[in-house]
């Protein structure tokens, strides 16, 4: 048995070389020392949900056909990765003020009623509690946390929706305006993270 922190690393940048968010996620994970790291690289695209997926998802598990179970197999795998993780380290560039389409596809596959959230009398309740997320965001011109940042707010909302409310951001924002200052600020934020 190991007591190592279990990390789920999610890279959403389309760039596999020269990606700021990938470099930041490397640095963030290094802060945890000896950790078990599962990597989900969204540069290897995930399928979009479709009518067959929706039908399978809304069929009770005990009534699903083998074909429906197969349709949900990847989604089940992604949810299992989240459940197994103590910490989610997510690297995401800001594309056109929001998240990359690849990250939205991942969110659509893991935000499942009865699996990662439940409907209650008081509204939706996240089921993946007790986890921590560290999110590295990079942008050319968008200031993270500003009125035009639809990426950071959306990521925070969706993580909370599935129960992950301890969320920290490392921002390398406005790189096109002050790359050196932005990277210095991001690296200082990484150095200040508690492991």
XYZ file of C-alpha atoms in Angstrom:
195
model
C 0.000 0.000 0.000
C 1.152 3.528 -0.751
C 0.271 6.783 0.928
C 1.328 8.800 -2.109
C -1.028 11.507 -3.247
C -3.084 10.342 -6.217
C -3.127 13.044 -8.884
C -5.264 13.190 -12.002
C -3.472 15.403 -14.496
C -5.646 16.817 -17.266
C -3.966 18.719 -20.093
C -6.366 20.636 -22.314
C -3.916 22.505 -24.536
C -3.924 21.543 -28.191
C -0.172 22.212 -28.127
C 1.967 19.318 -27.027
C 5.212 21.317 -27.460
C 5.714 24.826 -26.125
C 2.541 24.815 -24.032
C 2.611 27.179 -21.051
C -0.116 25.236 -19.227
C 1.714 21.929 -19.676
C 4.883 23.490 -18.236
C 2.874 24.840 -15.304
C 1.190 21.500 -14.622
C 4.660 19.903 -14.617
C 5.744 22.420 -11.964
C 2.565 21.982 -9.920
C 2.876 18.198 -9.854
C 6.547 18.480 -8.845
C 5.362 20.283 -5.679
C 3.708 17.050 -4.521
C 6.907 14.996 -4.522
C 6.258 11.269 -4.772
C 2.762 11.059 -6.219
C 0.810 8.579 -8.294
C -0.085 10.473 -11.455
C -2.749 9.469 -13.961
C -2.546 11.526 -17.161
C -5.525 12.429 -19.319
C -4.212 14.337 -22.341
C -7.053 16.005 -24.195
C -4.831 16.656 -27.220
C -5.955 13.084 -27.918
C -9.529 14.171 -28.581
C -12.513 12.751 -26.770
C -15.765 12.129 -28.626
C -18.616 14.585 -28.338
C -21.726 13.299 -26.629
C -24.513 12.418 -29.059
C -28.046 11.051 -29.038
C -26.921 7.468 -28.399
C -24.788 8.599 -25.443
C -27.648 10.611 -23.951
C -30.066 7.696 -24.344
C -27.594 5.313 -22.680
C -26.844 7.755 -19.867
C -30.511 8.221 -19.028
C -31.253 4.498 -19.080
C -30.988 2.981 -15.584
C -27.737 1.015 -15.313
C -29.498 -2.318 -14.742
C -31.584 -1.820 -17.898
C -28.808 -0.831 -20.297
C -28.103 -3.002 -23.289
C -24.530 -4.185 -23.913
C -24.339 -1.570 -26.666
C -25.392 1.181 -24.254
C -22.853 0.011 -21.686
C -20.178 0.195 -24.386
C -21.348 3.688 -25.347
C -20.749 4.825 -21.755
C -17.492 2.900 -21.237
C -15.182 5.868 -21.853
C -17.317 8.135 -19.676
C -17.223 5.501 -16.912
C -13.418 5.397 -17.212
C -13.148 9.203 -16.957
C -15.427 9.260 -13.906
C -13.380 6.472 -12.288
C -10.218 8.544 -12.807
C -11.841 11.457 -10.987
C -13.093 9.281 -8.148
C -9.651 7.748 -7.614
C -7.838 11.103 -7.463
C -7.035 13.082 -4.330
C -5.941 16.091 -6.392
C -6.921 17.187 -9.880
C -4.262 19.224 -11.685
C -5.824 20.822 -14.715
C -3.946 22.821 -17.331
C -6.115 24.862 -19.673
C -5.369 27.678 -22.081
C -8.020 30.313 -22.631
C -9.288 30.019 -26.198
C -11.551 32.842 -27.305
C -12.332 33.849 -23.694
C -13.397 30.330 -22.682
C -12.195 26.736 -22.332
C -10.923 24.629 -25.235
C -13.554 22.465 -26.908
C -11.574 19.399 -25.789
C -12.059 20.364 -22.142
C -15.771 20.985 -22.695
C -16.030 17.471 -24.203
C -14.369 16.030 -21.062
C -16.763 17.975 -18.816
C -19.763 16.721 -20.784
C -18.562 13.139 -20.336
C -18.000 13.391 -16.561
C -20.918 15.584 -15.422
C -23.416 12.751 -14.952
C -26.434 12.659 -12.661
C -26.125 9.800 -10.210
C -22.391 9.466 -10.867
C -20.725 12.821 -10.147
C -23.726 14.840 -8.957
C -27.237 14.147 -7.707
C -30.481 16.056 -7.852
C -31.854 16.764 -4.385
C -34.787 18.708 -2.951
C -32.472 21.671 -2.496
C -30.901 21.436 -5.958
C -27.921 19.632 -7.472
C -25.330 18.255 -5.072
C -21.796 17.281 -6.090
C -20.745 13.737 -5.226
C -16.953 14.044 -5.630
C -16.268 15.758 -2.326
C -13.033 15.797 -0.353
C -10.859 16.516 -3.373
C -8.618 19.433 -4.260
C -8.053 20.992 -7.673
C -5.190 23.146 -8.871
C -5.910 24.816 -12.202
C -3.217 26.345 -14.415
C -4.672 28.844 -16.861
C -2.820 30.701 -19.608
C -4.101 33.477 -21.840
C -2.787 35.895 -24.386
C -4.907 38.869 -23.423
C -7.653 37.802 -21.042
C -7.108 38.702 -17.404
C -8.089 35.693 -15.307
C -10.907 36.678 -12.951
C -12.014 39.623 -15.080
C -15.463 40.123 -16.609
C -14.274 38.630 -19.901
C -12.793 35.500 -18.302
C -15.377 32.841 -19.049
C -12.817 30.038 -18.641
C -11.817 30.362 -14.994
C -15.339 31.005 -13.757
C -16.723 28.112 -15.791
C -14.055 25.682 -14.557
C -14.630 26.725 -10.932
C -18.409 26.353 -11.359
C -18.232 22.925 -12.996
C -15.763 21.558 -10.453
C -18.015 22.768 -7.619
C -21.033 21.311 -9.414
C -19.489 17.829 -9.162
C -18.363 18.433 -5.565
C -14.811 19.791 -5.890
C -14.895 23.105 -4.060
C -11.262 23.426 -2.963
C -9.944 25.030 -6.156
C -6.755 27.068 -6.565
C -5.724 28.901 -9.728
C -2.272 29.539 -11.131
C -2.645 32.172 -13.831
C -0.205 32.971 -16.602
C -2.559 35.520 -18.070
C -2.112 38.391 -20.498
C 1.034 36.788 -21.897
C 0.793 38.892 -25.055
C 0.988 42.049 -22.925
C 3.691 41.140 -20.378
C 4.971 37.597 -20.832
C 7.879 37.953 -18.406
C 5.753 39.455 -15.631
C 2.971 36.973 -16.199
C 5.288 33.965 -15.996
C 6.995 35.347 -12.904
C 3.612 35.739 -11.197
C 2.561 32.207 -12.229
C 5.806 30.649 -11.020
C 5.489 32.482 -7.694
C 1.959 31.106 -7.344
C 3.243 27.574 -7.978
C 6.011 28.040 -5.406
C 3.421 29.165 -2.840
C 1.231 26.081 -3.282
C 0.962 23.780 -0.314
C 1.726 20.178 -1.272
